[in-house]
């Protein structure tokens, strides 16, 4: 995210359509690099390629290794596309909602078409699973790290449809959601520390110590069930709503320069 913001700080001097074009080219084209064999590279070229496109451990030197969770190219593309997308909020509400709807439909349609072809756009090909429900799950089981074209079309398309649907809705639910939308980076940082802290405490209670020192039988740590994960997610959102609401109000009543960065 940090490097993506640094790149965006250079891109903002371009016209908005040019920034959008850069973002879309990265989003639609980064999976072309899947065909490139990193074993063909070595030294600095290999390190750069890994940072740009491959999730995994990068060896900088004999004693220095860095795990790249978020390869840069797709996320820079998302950042650039999102920045240019913000210009649409200057439009009149009806026109804006119409564009959100059309863009969402096109994105979902492209996802279905590209995913059905099963050749480009994701490293996880789908397959028939013997039942309709499992086949659908295989179809939508797309790669998030790094985000594939299929993943971005599905998630960003759904987000645009939701934006279109909520343009004319204002109630208690939307008032709550708006709080997170006004301080997204603040929420993001808090949720990392909250979840990590909770996991450390859970490991200490369940395992009697850190997971690296003691594990459950079989060598793996048992996780929560899917309903349990949804419950944890809702609990995290509930807990963080209150500091996010406080910070939102603080930003509205204070003008310190650093507030625009958080």
PDB file of C-alpha atoms in Angstrom:
ATOM      1  CA  UNK A   1       0.000   0.000   0.000  1.00  0.00           C
ATOM      2  CA  UNK A   2       2.792   2.410   0.871  1.00  0.00           C
ATOM      3  CA  UNK A   3       4.589   1.965  -2.445  1.00  0.00           C
ATOM      4  CA  UNK A   4       1.262   2.130  -4.309  1.00  0.00           C
ATOM      5  CA  UNK A   5       0.607   5.510  -2.709  1.00  0.00           C
ATOM      6  CA  UNK A   6       4.078   6.690  -3.666  1.00  0.00           C
ATOM      7  CA  UNK A   7       3.492   5.698  -7.287  1.00  0.00           C
ATOM      8  CA  UNK A   8       0.079   7.371  -7.228  1.00  0.00           C
ATOM      9  CA  UNK A   9       1.694  10.565  -5.937  1.00  0.00           C
ATOM     10  CA  UNK A  10       3.557  10.703  -9.254  1.00  0.00           C
ATOM     11  CA  UNK A  11       0.560   9.681 -11.374  1.00  0.00           C
ATOM     12  CA  UNK A  12      -1.736  12.425 -10.052  1.00  0.00           C
ATOM     13  CA  UNK A  13      -0.008  14.971 -12.291  1.00  0.00           C
ATOM     14  CA  UNK A  14      -1.469  13.154 -15.311  1.00  0.00           C
ATOM     15  CA  UNK A  15      -5.002  13.831 -16.586  1.00  0.00           C
ATOM     16  CA  UNK A  16      -7.612  11.677 -14.851  1.00  0.00           C
ATOM     17  CA  UNK A  17      -8.354   9.639 -18.025  1.00  0.00           C
ATOM     18  CA  UNK A  18      -4.647   8.823 -18.306  1.00  0.00           C
ATOM     19  CA  UNK A  19      -4.523   7.671 -14.678  1.00  0.00           C
ATOM     20  CA  UNK A  20      -7.585   5.503 -15.312  1.00  0.00           C
ATOM     21  CA  UNK A  21      -5.912   4.017 -18.390  1.00  0.00           C
ATOM     22  CA  UNK A  22      -2.779   3.146 -16.406  1.00  0.00           C
ATOM     23  CA  UNK A  23      -4.890   1.458 -13.742  1.00  0.00           C
ATOM     24  CA  UNK A  24      -6.997  -0.522 -16.205  1.00  0.00           C
ATOM     25  CA  UNK A  25      -3.960  -1.693 -18.182  1.00  0.00           C
ATOM     26  CA  UNK A  26      -2.394  -2.996 -14.971  1.00  0.00           C
ATOM     27  CA  UNK A  27      -5.615  -4.663 -13.827  1.00  0.00           C
ATOM     28  CA  UNK A  28      -6.391  -6.327 -17.155  1.00  0.00           C
ATOM     29  CA  UNK A  29      -2.813  -7.065 -18.177  1.00  0.00           C
ATOM     30  CA  UNK A  30      -0.920  -8.157 -15.079  1.00  0.00           C
ATOM     31  CA  UNK A  31      -1.961 -11.803 -15.474  1.00  0.00           C
ATOM     32  CA  UNK A  32       0.036 -11.894 -18.708  1.00  0.00           C
ATOM     33  CA  UNK A  33       3.073 -12.134 -16.443  1.00  0.00           C
ATOM     34  CA  UNK A  34       1.809 -15.488 -15.146  1.00  0.00           C
ATOM     35  CA  UNK A  35       3.379 -17.056 -18.236  1.00  0.00           C
ATOM     36  CA  UNK A  36       6.811 -15.663 -17.360  1.00  0.00           C
ATOM     37  CA  UNK A  37       9.078 -18.158 -15.616  1.00  0.00           C
ATOM     38  CA  UNK A  38      10.927 -16.360 -12.791  1.00  0.00           C
ATOM     39  CA  UNK A  39      13.673 -18.987 -13.007  1.00  0.00           C
ATOM     40  CA  UNK A  40      14.787 -17.235 -16.176  1.00  0.00           C
ATOM     41  CA  UNK A  41      15.893 -14.278 -14.047  1.00  0.00           C
ATOM     42  CA  UNK A  42      18.554 -13.827 -11.418  1.00  0.00           C
ATOM     43  CA  UNK A  43      19.973 -11.141  -9.186  1.00  0.00           C
ATOM     44  CA  UNK A  44      18.307  -7.749  -9.075  1.00  0.00           C
ATOM     45  CA  UNK A  45      16.019  -8.523 -12.027  1.00  0.00           C
ATOM     46  CA  UNK A  46      14.556 -11.526 -10.194  1.00  0.00           C
ATOM     47  CA  UNK A  47      14.054  -9.517  -7.000  1.00  0.00           C
ATOM     48  CA  UNK A  48      12.260  -6.740  -8.884  1.00  0.00           C
ATOM     49  CA  UNK A  49      10.046  -9.241 -10.726  1.00  0.00           C
ATOM     50  CA  UNK A  50       9.112 -10.934  -7.448  1.00  0.00           C
ATOM     51  CA  UNK A  51       8.178  -7.627  -5.833  1.00  0.00           C
ATOM     52  CA  UNK A  52       6.096  -6.674  -8.859  1.00  0.00           C
ATOM     53  CA  UNK A  53       4.202  -9.897  -9.482  1.00  0.00           C
ATOM     54  CA  UNK A  54       4.912 -12.883  -7.220  1.00  0.00           C
ATOM     55  CA  UNK A  55       3.699 -13.516  -3.708  1.00  0.00           C
ATOM     56  CA  UNK A  56       6.263 -15.303  -1.592  1.00  0.00           C
ATOM     57  CA  UNK A  57       9.657 -15.166   0.066  1.00  0.00           C
ATOM     58  CA  UNK A  58      12.190 -12.922  -1.669  1.00  0.00           C
ATOM     59  CA  UNK A  59      15.867 -13.526  -0.972  1.00  0.00           C
ATOM     60  CA  UNK A  60      17.680 -10.200  -0.875  1.00  0.00           C
ATOM     61  CA  UNK A  61      20.922 -11.621   0.514  1.00  0.00           C
ATOM     62  CA  UNK A  62      22.130 -14.654   2.438  1.00  0.00           C
ATOM     63  CA  UNK A  63      20.827 -13.248   5.712  1.00  0.00           C
ATOM     64  CA  UNK A  64      17.970 -11.062   4.476  1.00  0.00           C
ATOM     65  CA  UNK A  65      14.639 -12.438   3.303  1.00  0.00           C
ATOM     66  CA  UNK A  66      11.405 -10.508   2.783  1.00  0.00           C
ATOM     67  CA  UNK A  67       7.968 -12.064   2.411  1.00  0.00           C
ATOM     68  CA  UNK A  68       5.969 -10.243  -0.257  1.00  0.00           C
ATOM     69  CA  UNK A  69       2.276 -10.605   0.558  1.00  0.00           C
ATOM     70  CA  UNK A  70       1.053  -7.889  -1.815  1.00  0.00           C
ATOM     71  CA  UNK A  71       2.844  -7.836  -5.211  1.00  0.00           C
ATOM     72  CA  UNK A  72       2.860  -4.305  -6.559  1.00  0.00           C
ATOM     73  CA  UNK A  73       1.489  -4.296 -10.105  1.00  0.00           C
ATOM     74  CA  UNK A  74      -2.157  -5.236  -9.449  1.00  0.00           C
ATOM     75  CA  UNK A  75      -2.445  -3.051  -6.352  1.00  0.00           C
ATOM     76  CA  UNK A  76      -0.930  -0.030  -8.080  1.00  0.00           C
ATOM     77  CA  UNK A  77      -3.523  -0.626 -10.791  1.00  0.00           C
ATOM     78  CA  UNK A  78      -6.345  -0.751  -8.260  1.00  0.00           C
ATOM     79  CA  UNK A  79      -5.043   2.401  -6.569  1.00  0.00           C
ATOM     80  CA  UNK A  80      -4.871   4.296  -9.878  1.00  0.00           C
ATOM     81  CA  UNK A  81      -8.298   3.094 -10.997  1.00  0.00           C
ATOM     82  CA  UNK A  82      -9.802   3.986  -7.617  1.00  0.00           C
ATOM     83  CA  UNK A  83      -8.319   7.475  -7.699  1.00  0.00           C
ATOM     84  CA  UNK A  84      -9.768   8.170 -11.142  1.00  0.00           C
ATOM     85  CA  UNK A  85     -13.071   6.583 -10.105  1.00  0.00           C
ATOM     86  CA  UNK A  86     -13.371   9.277  -7.435  1.00  0.00           C
ATOM     87  CA  UNK A  87     -13.912  11.890 -10.147  1.00  0.00           C
ATOM     88  CA  UNK A  88     -17.343  10.358 -10.795  1.00  0.00           C
ATOM     89  CA  UNK A  89     -18.558  11.608  -7.420  1.00  0.00           C
ATOM     90  CA  UNK A  90     -18.512  15.122  -8.823  1.00  0.00           C
ATOM     91  CA  UNK A  91     -21.344  14.170 -11.172  1.00  0.00           C
ATOM     92  CA  UNK A  92     -25.029  14.656 -10.464  1.00  0.00           C
ATOM     93  CA  UNK A  93     -26.447  11.811  -8.364  1.00  0.00           C
ATOM     94  CA  UNK A  94     -28.701  10.301 -11.041  1.00  0.00           C
ATOM     95  CA  UNK A  95     -25.934  10.277 -13.646  1.00  0.00           C
ATOM     96  CA  UNK A  96     -23.470   8.873 -11.132  1.00  0.00           C
ATOM     97  CA  UNK A  97     -25.787   6.054 -10.084  1.00  0.00           C
ATOM     98  CA  UNK A  98     -26.423   5.186 -13.725  1.00  0.00           C
ATOM     99  CA  UNK A  99     -22.699   4.962 -14.442  1.00  0.00           C
ATOM    100  CA  UNK A 100     -22.077   2.852 -11.326  1.00  0.00           C
ATOM    101  CA  UNK A 101     -24.805   0.457 -12.414  1.00  0.00           C
ATOM    102  CA  UNK A 102     -23.488   0.111 -15.964  1.00  0.00           C
ATOM    103  CA  UNK A 103     -19.891  -0.309 -14.867  1.00  0.00           C
ATOM    104  CA  UNK A 104     -20.871  -2.926 -12.299  1.00  0.00           C
ATOM    105  CA  UNK A 105     -22.899  -4.924 -14.820  1.00  0.00           C
ATOM    106  CA  UNK A 106     -20.068  -4.793 -17.368  1.00  0.00           C
ATOM    107  CA  UNK A 107     -17.498  -5.896 -14.770  1.00  0.00           C
ATOM    108  CA  UNK A 108     -19.618  -8.846 -13.605  1.00  0.00           C
ATOM    109  CA  UNK A 109     -20.373  -9.835 -17.210  1.00  0.00           C
ATOM    110  CA  UNK A 110     -16.673  -9.742 -18.072  1.00  0.00           C
ATOM    111  CA  UNK A 111     -15.929 -11.842 -15.003  1.00  0.00           C
ATOM    112  CA  UNK A 112     -18.425 -14.508 -16.082  1.00  0.00           C
ATOM    113  CA  UNK A 113     -17.133 -14.578 -19.665  1.00  0.00           C
ATOM    114  CA  UNK A 114     -13.419 -14.608 -18.830  1.00  0.00           C
ATOM    115  CA  UNK A 115     -13.870 -17.083 -15.994  1.00  0.00           C
ATOM    116  CA  UNK A 116     -15.983 -19.379 -18.182  1.00  0.00           C
ATOM    117  CA  UNK A 117     -13.233 -19.476 -20.818  1.00  0.00           C
ATOM    118  CA  UNK A 118     -10.970 -20.727 -18.013  1.00  0.00           C
ATOM    119  CA  UNK A 119      -7.733 -19.744 -19.714  1.00  0.00           C
ATOM    120  CA  UNK A 120      -6.755 -16.221 -18.658  1.00  0.00           C
ATOM    121  CA  UNK A 121      -7.395 -14.071 -15.626  1.00  0.00           C
ATOM    122  CA  UNK A 122      -6.740 -16.430 -12.729  1.00  0.00           C
ATOM    123  CA  UNK A 123      -4.234 -19.091 -11.709  1.00  0.00           C
ATOM    124  CA  UNK A 124      -6.968 -21.260 -10.193  1.00  0.00           C
ATOM    125  CA  UNK A 125      -8.949 -22.902 -13.002  1.00  0.00           C
ATOM    126  CA  UNK A 126     -12.465 -23.923 -12.061  1.00  0.00           C
ATOM    127  CA  UNK A 127     -13.911 -27.350 -12.760  1.00  0.00           C
ATOM    128  CA  UNK A 128     -17.112 -29.321 -12.400  1.00  0.00           C
ATOM    129  CA  UNK A 129     -17.465 -30.698  -8.877  1.00  0.00           C
ATOM    130  CA  UNK A 130     -20.320 -33.147  -9.198  1.00  0.00           C
ATOM    131  CA  UNK A 131     -22.984 -30.772  -7.914  1.00  0.00           C
ATOM    132  CA  UNK A 132     -24.188 -27.344  -8.985  1.00  0.00           C
ATOM    133  CA  UNK A 133     -23.434 -25.691  -5.647  1.00  0.00           C
ATOM    134  CA  UNK A 134     -19.858 -26.978  -5.499  1.00  0.00           C
ATOM    135  CA  UNK A 135     -19.268 -26.105  -9.142  1.00  0.00           C
ATOM    136  CA  UNK A 136     -20.423 -22.537  -8.463  1.00  0.00           C
ATOM    137  CA  UNK A 137     -18.048 -22.367  -5.496  1.00  0.00           C
ATOM    138  CA  UNK A 138     -15.221 -23.557  -7.731  1.00  0.00           C
ATOM    139  CA  UNK A 139     -16.198 -20.920 -10.316  1.00  0.00           C
ATOM    140  CA  UNK A 140     -15.970 -18.064  -7.812  1.00  0.00           C
ATOM    141  CA  UNK A 141     -12.905 -19.429  -5.994  1.00  0.00           C
ATOM    142  CA  UNK A 142     -10.571 -16.806  -7.415  1.00  0.00           C
ATOM    143  CA  UNK A 143      -7.143 -15.681  -6.286  1.00  0.00           C
ATOM    144  CA  UNK A 144      -6.840 -12.702  -3.946  1.00  0.00           C
ATOM    145  CA  UNK A 145      -3.087 -12.748  -3.215  1.00  0.00           C
ATOM    146  CA  UNK A 146      -2.038 -11.379  -5.635  1.00  0.00           C
ATOM    147  CA  UNK A 147      -5.473 -10.263  -6.866  1.00  0.00           C
ATOM    148  CA  UNK A 148      -6.244 -11.831 -10.219  1.00  0.00           C
ATOM    149  CA  UNK A 149      -8.189 -10.093 -12.967  1.00  0.00           C
ATOM    150  CA  UNK A 150     -11.150 -12.362 -12.206  1.00  0.00           C
ATOM    151  CA  UNK A 151     -11.026 -11.471  -8.513  1.00  0.00           C
ATOM    152  CA  UNK A 152     -10.970  -7.742  -9.238  1.00  0.00           C
ATOM    153  CA  UNK A 153     -13.779  -7.920 -11.793  1.00  0.00           C
ATOM    154  CA  UNK A 154     -15.962  -9.858  -9.354  1.00  0.00           C
ATOM    155  CA  UNK A 155     -15.313  -7.794  -6.233  1.00  0.00           C
ATOM    156  CA  UNK A 156     -15.069  -4.331  -7.790  1.00  0.00           C
ATOM    157  CA  UNK A 157     -18.063  -5.063 -10.000  1.00  0.00           C
ATOM    158  CA  UNK A 158     -20.117  -6.047  -6.965  1.00  0.00           C
ATOM    159  CA  UNK A 159     -18.900  -2.921  -5.139  1.00  0.00           C
ATOM    160  CA  UNK A 160     -20.067  -0.686  -8.001  1.00  0.00           C
ATOM    161  CA  UNK A 161     -23.492  -2.336  -8.012  1.00  0.00           C
ATOM    162  CA  UNK A 162     -23.767  -1.722  -4.272  1.00  0.00           C
ATOM    163  CA  UNK A 163     -22.769   1.916  -4.748  1.00  0.00           C
ATOM    164  CA  UNK A 164     -25.501   2.294  -7.351  1.00  0.00           C
ATOM    165  CA  UNK A 165     -28.052   0.634  -5.067  1.00  0.00           C
ATOM    166  CA  UNK A 166     -27.193   2.799  -2.060  1.00  0.00           C
ATOM    167  CA  UNK A 167     -27.139   6.136  -3.883  1.00  0.00           C
ATOM    168  CA  UNK A 168     -30.772   6.797  -2.928  1.00  0.00           C
ATOM    169  CA  UNK A 169     -30.794   5.003   0.429  1.00  0.00           C
ATOM    170  CA  UNK A 170     -30.203   6.726   3.752  1.00  0.00           C
ATOM    171  CA  UNK A 171     -31.081   4.989   7.001  1.00  0.00           C
ATOM    172  CA  UNK A 172     -29.438   3.821  10.218  1.00  0.00           C
ATOM    173  CA  UNK A 173     -27.527   1.097   8.402  1.00  0.00           C
ATOM    174  CA  UNK A 174     -26.043   3.427   5.787  1.00  0.00           C
ATOM    175  CA  UNK A 175     -25.199   5.953   8.503  1.00  0.00           C
ATOM    176  CA  UNK A 176     -23.145   3.259  10.226  1.00  0.00           C
ATOM    177  CA  UNK A 177     -21.417   2.179   7.012  1.00  0.00           C
ATOM    178  CA  UNK A 178     -20.555   5.786   6.147  1.00  0.00           C
ATOM    179  CA  UNK A 179     -18.480   6.008   9.335  1.00  0.00           C
ATOM    180  CA  UNK A 180     -16.079   3.367   8.024  1.00  0.00           C
ATOM    181  CA  UNK A 181     -16.091   4.927   4.576  1.00  0.00           C
ATOM    182  CA  UNK A 182     -14.916   8.251   5.974  1.00  0.00           C
ATOM    183  CA  UNK A 183     -11.964   6.800   7.884  1.00  0.00           C
ATOM    184  CA  UNK A 184     -11.046   3.655   5.899  1.00  0.00           C
ATOM    185  CA  UNK A 185      -7.294   3.737   6.485  1.00  0.00           C
ATOM    186  CA  UNK A 186      -7.792   4.294  10.217  1.00  0.00           C
ATOM    187  CA  UNK A 187     -10.075   1.244  10.327  1.00  0.00           C
ATOM    188  CA  UNK A 188      -7.596  -0.791   8.291  1.00  0.00           C
ATOM    189  CA  UNK A 189      -4.729  -0.108  10.685  1.00  0.00           C
ATOM    190  CA  UNK A 190      -6.825  -0.757  13.792  1.00  0.00           C
ATOM    191  CA  UNK A 191      -8.195  -4.055  12.526  1.00  0.00           C
ATOM    192  CA  UNK A 192      -4.685  -5.395  11.891  1.00  0.00           C
ATOM    193  CA  UNK A 193      -3.607  -4.819  15.486  1.00  0.00           C
ATOM    194  CA  UNK A 194      -6.925  -5.969  16.936  1.00  0.00           C
ATOM    195  CA  UNK A 195      -6.937  -9.265  15.042  1.00  0.00           C
ATOM    196  CA  UNK A 196      -3.259  -9.939  15.667  1.00  0.00           C
ATOM    197  CA  UNK A 197      -3.616  -9.192  19.362  1.00  0.00           C
ATOM    198  CA  UNK A 198      -6.691 -11.399  19.607  1.00  0.00           C
ATOM    199  CA  UNK A 199      -4.899 -14.250  17.814  1.00  0.00           C
ATOM    200  CA  UNK A 200      -1.933 -14.045  20.199  1.00  0.00           C
ATOM    201  CA  UNK A 201      -4.266 -14.185  23.196  1.00  0.00           C
ATOM    202  CA  UNK A 202      -6.225 -17.088  21.671  1.00  0.00           C
ATOM    203  CA  UNK A 203      -3.017 -19.025  21.019  1.00  0.00           C
ATOM    204  CA  UNK A 204      -1.862 -18.445  24.575  1.00  0.00           C
ATOM    205  CA  UNK A 205      -5.180 -19.712  25.952  1.00  0.00           C
ATOM    206  CA  UNK A 206      -5.609 -22.688  23.608  1.00  0.00           C
ATOM    207  CA  UNK A 207      -1.993 -23.758  23.181  1.00  0.00           C
ATOM    208  CA  UNK A 208      -0.465 -22.547  26.413  1.00  0.00           C
ATOM    209  CA  UNK A 209       2.038 -20.455  24.486  1.00  0.00           C
ATOM    210  CA  UNK A 210       2.886 -19.047  21.042  1.00  0.00           C
ATOM    211  CA  UNK A 211       2.031 -21.252  18.082  1.00  0.00           C
ATOM    212  CA  UNK A 212       5.705 -21.508  17.139  1.00  0.00           C
ATOM    213  CA  UNK A 213       6.419 -23.239  20.448  1.00  0.00           C
ATOM    214  CA  UNK A 214       3.471 -25.555  20.778  1.00  0.00           C
ATOM    215  CA  UNK A 215       0.865 -26.775  18.333  1.00  0.00           C
ATOM    216  CA  UNK A 216      -2.157 -28.995  18.430  1.00  0.00           C
ATOM    217  CA  UNK A 217      -1.774 -32.709  17.625  1.00  0.00           C
ATOM    218  CA  UNK A 218      -1.050 -33.206  13.952  1.00  0.00           C
ATOM    219  CA  UNK A 219       1.179 -30.144  13.696  1.00  0.00           C
ATOM    220  CA  UNK A 220      -1.573 -27.707  12.724  1.00  0.00           C
ATOM    221  CA  UNK A 221      -3.548 -25.097  14.586  1.00  0.00           C
ATOM    222  CA  UNK A 222      -7.284 -25.599  14.339  1.00  0.00           C
ATOM    223  CA  UNK A 223      -9.170 -22.531  13.171  1.00  0.00           C
ATOM    224  CA  UNK A 224     -12.730 -21.390  13.617  1.00  0.00           C
ATOM    225  CA  UNK A 225     -15.531 -22.679  11.429  1.00  0.00           C
ATOM    226  CA  UNK A 226     -16.907 -20.505   8.629  1.00  0.00           C
ATOM    227  CA  UNK A 227     -19.870 -19.325  10.759  1.00  0.00           C
ATOM    228  CA  UNK A 228     -17.369 -18.641  13.522  1.00  0.00           C
ATOM    229  CA  UNK A 229     -15.270 -16.509  11.175  1.00  0.00           C
ATOM    230  CA  UNK A 230     -18.322 -14.470  10.186  1.00  0.00           C
ATOM    231  CA  UNK A 231     -19.115 -13.969  13.868  1.00  0.00           C
ATOM    232  CA  UNK A 232     -15.551 -12.776  14.516  1.00  0.00           C
ATOM    233  CA  UNK A 233     -15.773 -10.415  11.539  1.00  0.00           C
ATOM    234  CA  UNK A 234     -19.003  -8.877  12.827  1.00  0.00           C
ATOM    235  CA  UNK A 235     -17.514  -8.556  16.309  1.00  0.00           C
ATOM    236  CA  UNK A 236     -14.447  -6.751  14.927  1.00  0.00           C
ATOM    237  CA  UNK A 237     -16.639  -4.358  12.943  1.00  0.00           C
ATOM    238  CA  UNK A 238     -18.761  -3.697  16.034  1.00  0.00           C
ATOM    239  CA  UNK A 239     -15.744  -3.038  18.262  1.00  0.00           C
ATOM    240  CA  UNK A 240     -14.020  -0.746  15.771  1.00  0.00           C
ATOM    241  CA  UNK A 241     -17.155   1.241  14.971  1.00  0.00           C
ATOM    242  CA  UNK A 242     -16.746   3.286  18.140  1.00  0.00           C
ATOM    243  CA  UNK A 243     -13.118   4.439  17.686  1.00  0.00           C
ATOM    244  CA  UNK A 244     -13.840   5.037  13.988  1.00  0.00           C
ATOM    245  CA  UNK A 245     -16.838   7.203  14.845  1.00  0.00           C
ATOM    246  CA  UNK A 246     -14.739   9.169  17.329  1.00  0.00           C
ATOM    247  CA  UNK A 247     -11.965   9.687  14.787  1.00  0.00           C
ATOM    248  CA  UNK A 248     -14.445  10.697  12.074  1.00  0.00           C
ATOM    249  CA  UNK A 249     -15.820  13.428  14.345  1.00  0.00           C
ATOM    250  CA  UNK A 250     -12.297  14.480  15.297  1.00  0.00           C
ATOM    251  CA  UNK A 251     -11.355  14.900  11.631  1.00  0.00           C
ATOM    252  CA  UNK A 252     -14.469  16.987  11.031  1.00  0.00           C
ATOM    253  CA  UNK A 253     -13.602  19.416  13.831  1.00  0.00           C
ATOM    254  CA  UNK A 254      -9.811  19.595  13.515  1.00  0.00           C
ATOM    255  CA  UNK A 255      -7.587  20.689  10.645  1.00  0.00           C
ATOM    256  CA  UNK A 256      -4.122  19.337  11.454  1.00  0.00           C
ATOM    257  CA  UNK A 257      -2.147  18.547   8.294  1.00  0.00           C
ATOM    258  CA  UNK A 258      -1.571  14.903   9.194  1.00  0.00           C
ATOM    259  CA  UNK A 259      -5.287  14.112   9.373  1.00  0.00           C
ATOM    260  CA  UNK A 260      -5.512  13.973   5.583  1.00  0.00           C
ATOM    261  CA  UNK A 261      -3.083  11.043   5.609  1.00  0.00           C
ATOM    262  CA  UNK A 262      -5.045   8.886   8.051  1.00  0.00           C
TER     263      UNK A 262
END
